[in-house]
XYZ file of C-alpha atoms in Angstrom:
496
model
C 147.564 165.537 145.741
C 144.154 167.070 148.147
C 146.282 165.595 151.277
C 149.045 168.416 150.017
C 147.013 170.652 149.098
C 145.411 170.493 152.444
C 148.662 170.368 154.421
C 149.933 173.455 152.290
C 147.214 175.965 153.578
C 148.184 174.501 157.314
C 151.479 174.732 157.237
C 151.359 178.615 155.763
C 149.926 179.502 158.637
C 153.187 179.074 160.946
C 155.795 179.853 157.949
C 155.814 182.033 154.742
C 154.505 180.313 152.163
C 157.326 181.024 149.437
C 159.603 179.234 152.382
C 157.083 176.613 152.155
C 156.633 175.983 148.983
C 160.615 175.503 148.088
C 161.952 173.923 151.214
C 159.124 171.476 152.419
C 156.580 168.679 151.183
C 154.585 165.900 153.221
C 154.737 163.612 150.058
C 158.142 164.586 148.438
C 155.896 166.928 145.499
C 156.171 170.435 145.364
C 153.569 171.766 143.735
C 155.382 173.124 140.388
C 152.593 172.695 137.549
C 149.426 175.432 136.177
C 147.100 172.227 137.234
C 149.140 171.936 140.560
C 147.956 176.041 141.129
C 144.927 175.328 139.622
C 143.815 172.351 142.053
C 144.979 174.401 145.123
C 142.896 177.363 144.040
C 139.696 174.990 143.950
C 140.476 173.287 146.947
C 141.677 175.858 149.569
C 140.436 179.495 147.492
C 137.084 177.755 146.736
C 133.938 177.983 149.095
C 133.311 173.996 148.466
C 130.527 172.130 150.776
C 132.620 171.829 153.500
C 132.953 175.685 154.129
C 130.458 177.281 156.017
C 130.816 181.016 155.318
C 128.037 183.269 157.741
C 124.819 180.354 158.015
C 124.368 183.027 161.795
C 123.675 185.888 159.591
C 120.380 184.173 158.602
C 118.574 185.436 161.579
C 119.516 188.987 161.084
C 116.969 190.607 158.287
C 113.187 190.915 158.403
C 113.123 188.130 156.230
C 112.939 185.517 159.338
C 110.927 185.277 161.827
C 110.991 183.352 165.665
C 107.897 180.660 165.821
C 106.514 178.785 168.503
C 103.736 176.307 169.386
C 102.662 173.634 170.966
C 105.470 171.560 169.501
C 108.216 173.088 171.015
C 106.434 174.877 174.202
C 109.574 175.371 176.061
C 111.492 176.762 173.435
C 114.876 175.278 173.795
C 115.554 175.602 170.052
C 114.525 179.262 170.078
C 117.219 179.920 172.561
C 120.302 179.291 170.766
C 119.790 181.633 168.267
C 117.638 184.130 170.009
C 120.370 186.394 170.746
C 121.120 186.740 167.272
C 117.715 187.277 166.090
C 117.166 189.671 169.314
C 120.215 191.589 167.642
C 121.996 191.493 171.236
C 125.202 193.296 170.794
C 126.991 190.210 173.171
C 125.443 187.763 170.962
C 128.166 185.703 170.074
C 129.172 184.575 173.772
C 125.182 184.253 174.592
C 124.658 182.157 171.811
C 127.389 180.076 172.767
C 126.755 179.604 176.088
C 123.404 178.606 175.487
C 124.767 175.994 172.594
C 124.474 177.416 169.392
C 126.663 175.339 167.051
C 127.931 177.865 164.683
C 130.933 179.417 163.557
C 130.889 182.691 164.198
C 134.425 183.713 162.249
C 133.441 184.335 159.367
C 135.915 187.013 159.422
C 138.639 184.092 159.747
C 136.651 182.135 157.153
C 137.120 184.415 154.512
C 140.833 185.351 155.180
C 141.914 181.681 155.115
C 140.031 181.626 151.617
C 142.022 184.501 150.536
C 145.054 182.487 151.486
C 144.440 180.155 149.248
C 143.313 182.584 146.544
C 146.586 184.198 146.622
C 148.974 181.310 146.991
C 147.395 180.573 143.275
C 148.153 184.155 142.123
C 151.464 184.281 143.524
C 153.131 181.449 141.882
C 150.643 180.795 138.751
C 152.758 183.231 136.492
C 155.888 180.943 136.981
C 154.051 177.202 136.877
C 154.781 174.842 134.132
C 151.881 174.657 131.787
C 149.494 176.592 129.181
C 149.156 180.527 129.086
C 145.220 179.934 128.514
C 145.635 177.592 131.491
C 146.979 180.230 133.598
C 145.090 183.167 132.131
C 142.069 181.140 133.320
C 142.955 180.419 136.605
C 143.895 183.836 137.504
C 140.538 184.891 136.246
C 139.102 183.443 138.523
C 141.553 184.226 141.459
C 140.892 187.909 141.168
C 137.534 187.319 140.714
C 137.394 185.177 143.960
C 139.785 187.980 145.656
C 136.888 190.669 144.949
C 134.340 188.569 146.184
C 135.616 187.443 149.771
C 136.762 191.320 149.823
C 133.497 192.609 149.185
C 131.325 190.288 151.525
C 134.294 191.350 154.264
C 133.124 194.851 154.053
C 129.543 194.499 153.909
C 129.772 192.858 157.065
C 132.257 194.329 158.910
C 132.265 198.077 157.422
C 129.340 200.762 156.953
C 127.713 200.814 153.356
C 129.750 202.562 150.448
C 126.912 204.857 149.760
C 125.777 205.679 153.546
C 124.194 209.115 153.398
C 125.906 210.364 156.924
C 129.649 209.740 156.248
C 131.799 209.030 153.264
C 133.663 205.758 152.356
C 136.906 207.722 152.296
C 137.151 208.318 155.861
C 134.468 204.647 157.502
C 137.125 202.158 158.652
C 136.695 198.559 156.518
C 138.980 195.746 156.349
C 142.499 194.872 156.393
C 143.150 194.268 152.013
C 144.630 190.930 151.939
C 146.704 190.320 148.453
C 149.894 188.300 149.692
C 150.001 184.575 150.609
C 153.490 185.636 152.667
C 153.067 185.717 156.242
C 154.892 188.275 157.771
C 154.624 189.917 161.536
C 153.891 193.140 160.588
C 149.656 193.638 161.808
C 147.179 194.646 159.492
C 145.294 197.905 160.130
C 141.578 198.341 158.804
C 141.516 199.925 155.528
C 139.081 202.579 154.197
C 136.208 201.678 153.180
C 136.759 203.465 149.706
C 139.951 201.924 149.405
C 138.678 198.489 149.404
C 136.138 199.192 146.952
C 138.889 200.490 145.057
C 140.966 197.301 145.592
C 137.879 195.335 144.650
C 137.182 196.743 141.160
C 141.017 196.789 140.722
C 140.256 192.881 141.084
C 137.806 192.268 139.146
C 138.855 194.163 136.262
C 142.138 191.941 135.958
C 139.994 188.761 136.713
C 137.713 190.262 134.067
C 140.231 190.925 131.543
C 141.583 187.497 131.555
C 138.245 185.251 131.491
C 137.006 187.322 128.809
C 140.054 186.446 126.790
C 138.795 182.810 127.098
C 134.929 182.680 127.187
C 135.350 179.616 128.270
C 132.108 177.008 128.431
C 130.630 177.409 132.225
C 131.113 175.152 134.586
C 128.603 175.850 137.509
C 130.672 175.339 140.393
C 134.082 177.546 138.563
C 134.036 181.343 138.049
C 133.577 182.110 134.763
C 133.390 184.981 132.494
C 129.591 185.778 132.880
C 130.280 185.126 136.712
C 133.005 188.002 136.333
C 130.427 190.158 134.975
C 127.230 189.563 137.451
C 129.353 190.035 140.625
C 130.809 194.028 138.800
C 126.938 194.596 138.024
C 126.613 194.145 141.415
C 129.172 195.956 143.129
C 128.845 198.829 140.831
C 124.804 198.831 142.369
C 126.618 199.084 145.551
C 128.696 201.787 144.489
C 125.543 203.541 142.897
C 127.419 203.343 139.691
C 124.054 203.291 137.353
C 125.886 203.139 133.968
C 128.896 200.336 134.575
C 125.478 198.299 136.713
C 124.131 197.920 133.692
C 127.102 197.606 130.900
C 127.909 194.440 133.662
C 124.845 193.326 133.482
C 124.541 193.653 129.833
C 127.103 191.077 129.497
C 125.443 189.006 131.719
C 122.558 188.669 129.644
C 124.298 188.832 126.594
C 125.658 185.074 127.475
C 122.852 183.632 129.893
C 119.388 185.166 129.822
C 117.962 181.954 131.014
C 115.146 182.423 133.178
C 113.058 179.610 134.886
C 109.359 179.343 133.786
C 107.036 178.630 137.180
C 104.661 178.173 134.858
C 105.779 174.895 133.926
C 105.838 173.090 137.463
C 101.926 173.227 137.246
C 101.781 175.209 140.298
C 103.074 172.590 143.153
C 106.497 172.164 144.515
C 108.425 169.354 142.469
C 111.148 169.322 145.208
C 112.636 165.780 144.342
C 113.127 166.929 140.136
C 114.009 170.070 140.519
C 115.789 173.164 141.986
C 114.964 176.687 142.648
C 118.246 177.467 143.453
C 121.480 175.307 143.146
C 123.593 174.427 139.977
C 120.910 172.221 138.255
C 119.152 175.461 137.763
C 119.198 176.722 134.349
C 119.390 179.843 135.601
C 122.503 179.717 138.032
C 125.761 180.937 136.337
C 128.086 179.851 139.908
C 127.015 177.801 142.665
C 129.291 177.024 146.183
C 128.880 176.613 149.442
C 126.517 174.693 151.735
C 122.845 174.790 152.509
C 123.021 175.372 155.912
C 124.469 179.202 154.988
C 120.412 179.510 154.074
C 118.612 176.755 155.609
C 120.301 176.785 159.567
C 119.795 173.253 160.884
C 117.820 172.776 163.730
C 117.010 175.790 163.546
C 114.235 175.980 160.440
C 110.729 174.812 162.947
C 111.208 177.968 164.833
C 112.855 180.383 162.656
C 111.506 180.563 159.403
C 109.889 182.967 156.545
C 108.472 185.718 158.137
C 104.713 187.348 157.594
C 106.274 190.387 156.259
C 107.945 188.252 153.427
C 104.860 186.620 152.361
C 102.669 189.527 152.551
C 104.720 190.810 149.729
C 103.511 188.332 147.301
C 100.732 189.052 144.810
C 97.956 186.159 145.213
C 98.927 185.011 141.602
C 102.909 184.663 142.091
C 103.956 181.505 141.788
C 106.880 181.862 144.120
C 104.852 182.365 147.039
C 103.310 178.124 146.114
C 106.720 176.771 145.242
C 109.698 178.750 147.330
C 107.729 178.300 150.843
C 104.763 176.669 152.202
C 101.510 177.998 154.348
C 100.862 175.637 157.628
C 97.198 175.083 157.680
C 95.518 175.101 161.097
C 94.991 171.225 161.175
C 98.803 170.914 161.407
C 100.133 173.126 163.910
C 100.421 170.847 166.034
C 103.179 168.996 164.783
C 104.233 171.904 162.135
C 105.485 175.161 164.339
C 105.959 177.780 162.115
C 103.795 178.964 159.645
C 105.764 179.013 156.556
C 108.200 176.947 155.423
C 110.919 178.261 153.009
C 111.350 175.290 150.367
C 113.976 177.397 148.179
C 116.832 175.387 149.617
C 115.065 172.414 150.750
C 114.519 171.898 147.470
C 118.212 171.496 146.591
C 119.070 168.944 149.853
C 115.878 166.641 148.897
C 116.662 166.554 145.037
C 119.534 164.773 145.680
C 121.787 167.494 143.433
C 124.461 168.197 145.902
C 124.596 170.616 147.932
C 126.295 173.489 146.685
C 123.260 175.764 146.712
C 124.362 179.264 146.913
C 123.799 180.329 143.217
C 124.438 183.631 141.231
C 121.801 183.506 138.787
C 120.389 185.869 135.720
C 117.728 186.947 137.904
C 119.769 189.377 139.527
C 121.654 191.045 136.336
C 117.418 191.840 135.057
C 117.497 193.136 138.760
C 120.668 194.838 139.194
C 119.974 196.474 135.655
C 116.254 197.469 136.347
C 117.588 199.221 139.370
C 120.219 201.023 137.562
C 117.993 201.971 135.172
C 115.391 203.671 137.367
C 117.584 205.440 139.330
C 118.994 206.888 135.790
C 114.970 207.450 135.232
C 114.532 209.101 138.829
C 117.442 211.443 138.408
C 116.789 212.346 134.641
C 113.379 211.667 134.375
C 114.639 210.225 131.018
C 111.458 207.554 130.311
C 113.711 205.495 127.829
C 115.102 204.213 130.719
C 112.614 203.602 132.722
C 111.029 201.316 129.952
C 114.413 199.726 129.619
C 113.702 198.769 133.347
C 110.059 197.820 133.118
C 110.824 195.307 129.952
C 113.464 193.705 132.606
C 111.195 193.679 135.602
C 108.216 192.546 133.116
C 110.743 189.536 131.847
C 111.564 188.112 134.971
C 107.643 188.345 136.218
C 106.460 186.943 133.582
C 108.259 183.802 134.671
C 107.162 183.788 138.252
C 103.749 184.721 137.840
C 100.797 182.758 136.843
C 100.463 183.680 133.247
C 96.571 183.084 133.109
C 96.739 186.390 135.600
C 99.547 187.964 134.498
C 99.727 191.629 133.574
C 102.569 193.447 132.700
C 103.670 196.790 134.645
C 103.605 200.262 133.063
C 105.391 203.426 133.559
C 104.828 204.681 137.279
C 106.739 208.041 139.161
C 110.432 207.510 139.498
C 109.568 206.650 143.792
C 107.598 204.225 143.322
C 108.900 202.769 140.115
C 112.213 202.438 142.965
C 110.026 200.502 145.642
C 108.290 198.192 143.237
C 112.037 197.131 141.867
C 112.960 196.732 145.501
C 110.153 194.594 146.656
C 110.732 192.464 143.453
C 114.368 192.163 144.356
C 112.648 191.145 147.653
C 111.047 188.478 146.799
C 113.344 186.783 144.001
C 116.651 186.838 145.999
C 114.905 186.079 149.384
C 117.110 183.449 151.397
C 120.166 183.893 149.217
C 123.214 184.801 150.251
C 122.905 187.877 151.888
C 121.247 190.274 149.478
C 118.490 191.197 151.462
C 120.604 192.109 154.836
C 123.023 193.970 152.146
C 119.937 195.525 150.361
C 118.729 196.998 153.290
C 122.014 198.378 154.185
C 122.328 200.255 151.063
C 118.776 201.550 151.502
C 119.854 203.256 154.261
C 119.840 200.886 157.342
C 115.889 201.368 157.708
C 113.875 200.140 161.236
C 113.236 196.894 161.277
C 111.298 194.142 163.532
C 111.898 190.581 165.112
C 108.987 189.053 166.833
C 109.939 186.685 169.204
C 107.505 184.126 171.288
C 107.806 183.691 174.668
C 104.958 181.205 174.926
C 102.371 179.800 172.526
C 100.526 182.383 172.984
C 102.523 185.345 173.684
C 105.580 187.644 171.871
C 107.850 190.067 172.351
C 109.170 192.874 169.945
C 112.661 193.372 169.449
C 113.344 196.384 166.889
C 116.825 197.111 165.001
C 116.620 200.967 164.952
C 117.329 203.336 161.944
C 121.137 203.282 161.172
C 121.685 200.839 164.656
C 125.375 200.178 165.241
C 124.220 196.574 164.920
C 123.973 197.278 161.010
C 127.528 196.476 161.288
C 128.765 193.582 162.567
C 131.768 193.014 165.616
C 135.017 191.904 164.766
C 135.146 188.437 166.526
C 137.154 188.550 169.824
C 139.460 186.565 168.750
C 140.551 188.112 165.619
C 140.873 191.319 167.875
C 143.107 189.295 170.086
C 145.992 188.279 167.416
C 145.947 191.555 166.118
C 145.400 194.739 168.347
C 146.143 196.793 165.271
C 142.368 196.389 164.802
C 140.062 199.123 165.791
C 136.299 197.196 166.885
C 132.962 198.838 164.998
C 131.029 200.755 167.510
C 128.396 198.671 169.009
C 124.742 198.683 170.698
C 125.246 200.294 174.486
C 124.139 197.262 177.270
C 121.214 194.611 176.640
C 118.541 195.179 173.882
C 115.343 194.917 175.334
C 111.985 194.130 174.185
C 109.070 197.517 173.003
């Protein structure tokens, strides 16, 4: 059955798939059952391990930062990905020339995943097998179909909330809700009309998991997925009061939070997981470590100072999610820190699917919400409501011997204390911090990047940069010339 489901997503691409479907099978079965719809949705609407979804856009935020030493001197691994870390407007066809061995379409990634999302929609209604069966898998579907939706137009589209210009009138993405093939071209959407597409989405996909509640699987959507992703966009969308009904529900079914506490202070990276489905706090896990850990890549890019000078002396995090390189070792350790937050998921021997949503983010996403209420009110119910949530999640993370709770600050800062806690918890995960800083406001930001052992340059992503937004690949642009490209840095970005 995988060889047709696999042959099925090929084949769509050179006929409609309703043609397909009726008129032609590699093994004689037609796909016909709920299960049938069911197994193609996991298979070809799933990110599983073998799709690699935007591992380049690790080098992008302030998180990272370019190392070198007396290990690697002549910096050929620096290279590869220096364009992208440089934020070079060119820097697909640079990084490729000099070797980098990435896909850069992730534009094409996601599409082809939204095939396969709505093949299962399509023809789930009319399969042979139970209405829960179906109810469930369409959950899902829509769910998935707001998801690949929304990462398209955080990465190809400006913000929803940039201060400048309006989502009604910012070009996003072509909305994608047919498995039929057809040669008509898609144009770019608004960016307010795939928001509205995408809450259209997951209110159906909502709907029907919440009529099941069924028991979570890690590596399915589920109902409390549903929920975590709409607290989440409605952050994005600055929608305070549907942030934190989302993330209500969240909570409601999966509070879990990990206790640091209990690893005794040292990295346990063969037992257990700070991120990945073993986790007792993930809630959906997909994908492949290299989207967060870029191989070959990690001994001269890696956690940057600015990261771990945000940690308090007495968070845990900062012991356990990366690692200081002591003088003694540089010179066979280059960098010096070493994220373990994924490592920890490839050495464990778990698999590894280790792009999580966890219930760290809904006590996030709801603090957030609930300060901004606070800042805009000055109501100081809620910003308790967001201090009990912030003190919950530290209280797991930081050394308890040392541990004091927050209190009640000014609206402002109350804001950047949330932020730099979001900071630090979601660091390395899928792309919250590059989105975070987006929605911020697209501050400045610097890349350090050695030219020697002993020397650096400064590279510098200005305020609101065009480079905030990423290019349509070339060769998307190519099929289609019904797409418009995002404005882009003018000529070669140089070093302060």
């Amino acid at each position: 059955m995988k060889k047709l489901l696999l042959f099925i997503i090929g084949a769509m691409c050179l006929i409609s798939c309703k043609k397909f479907l009726q008129e032609y099978s590699p093994t004689d079965v037609t796909p016909k059952s709920t299960t049938d719809f069911g197994e193609i949705l996991y298979y070809d609407g799933y990110p599983t391990v073998n799709v690699t979804l935007q591992s380049w856009m690790a080098f992008l935020d302030d998180d990272t930062q370019g190392y070198n030493g007396p290990l690697y001197a002549n910096l050929k691994l620096q290279y590869p990905a220096a364009p992208i870390y440089q934020w070079q407007p060119d820097f697909v066809a640079s990084s490729n020339a000099a070797g980098f061995n990435m896909n850069f379409n992730t534009w094409g990634t996601y599409y082809q995943l939204l095939l396969g999302v709505n093949v299962a929609l399509q023809y789930l209604d009319n399969s042979t097998g139970r209405q829960s069966d179906k109810d469930q898998f369409k959950g899902e579907a829509y769910t998935l179909r707001a998801f690949y939706h929304f990462m398209l137009v955080n990465i190809y589209a400006k913000p929803y909330n940039d201060s400048l210009s309006t989502p009604d009138k910012n070009p996003g993405i072509p909305i994608r809700k047919s498995a039929d093939f057809s040669n008509d071209l898609l144009t770019r959407n608004t960016v307010k009309e795939v928001y509205t597409q995408i809450v259209s989405d997951l209110d159906s996909g909502m709907y029907l998991l919440d009529k099941q509640k069924t028991e979570q699987v890690p590596y399915r959507i589920s109902h409390v997925a549903a929920h975590l992703l709409a607290s989440r966009i409605y952050l994005y969308m600055e929608d305070w009061d549907k942030a934190i009904s989302h993330a209500d529900e969240v909570l409601k079914y999966h509070p879990q939070l990990m206790d640091l506490n209990t690893w005794g202070g040292e990295p346990d990276l063969d037992h257990k997981l700070l991120v990945g489905a073993a986790n007792v706090e993930s809630i959906w896990s997909y994908g492949n470590s290299v989207e967060q850990l870029p191989v070959s890549y990690d001994e001269t890019y890696n956690v940057s100072h600015d990261l771990a000078d945000c940690f308090e002396e007495n968070d845990l995090r900062q012991q356990i999610a990366f690692l200081y390189t002591p003088d003694f070792l540089k010179d066979i350790i280059n960098q010096d820190y070493s994220q373990m937050k994924n490592t920890s998921n490839v050495n464990s021997g778990n698999g590894q699917l280790n792009n999580s949503w966890r219930s760290a983010e809904a006590y996030l996403n709801r603090a957030e919400a609930y300060i901004q209420k606070y800042r805009k009110s000055g109501d100081v119910n809620g910003a308790t409501q967001a201090l009990l949530d912030l003190n919950t999640l530290r209280a797991n993370r930081l050394d308890k011997a040392s541990f004091t709770p927050w209190t009640l600050q000014p609206g402002d800062k109350l804001l950047q204390m949330c932020r730099t806690e979001r900071r630090r918890e979601l660091f390395r995960e899928e792309m919250h911090r590059w989105f975070d800083l987006r929605r911020y406001g697209m501050p400045s930001i610097k890349h350090v990047f050695p030219t020697s052992p002993t020397t650096a340059e400064i590279y510098r992503l200005a305020a609101r940069d065009p480079q905030y937004v990423m290019p349509i690949p070339d060769e998307v642009l190519s099929r289609n010339p019904a797409l418009v490209q995002n404005p882009q840095f003018n000529g070669k970005r140089l070093p302060e």
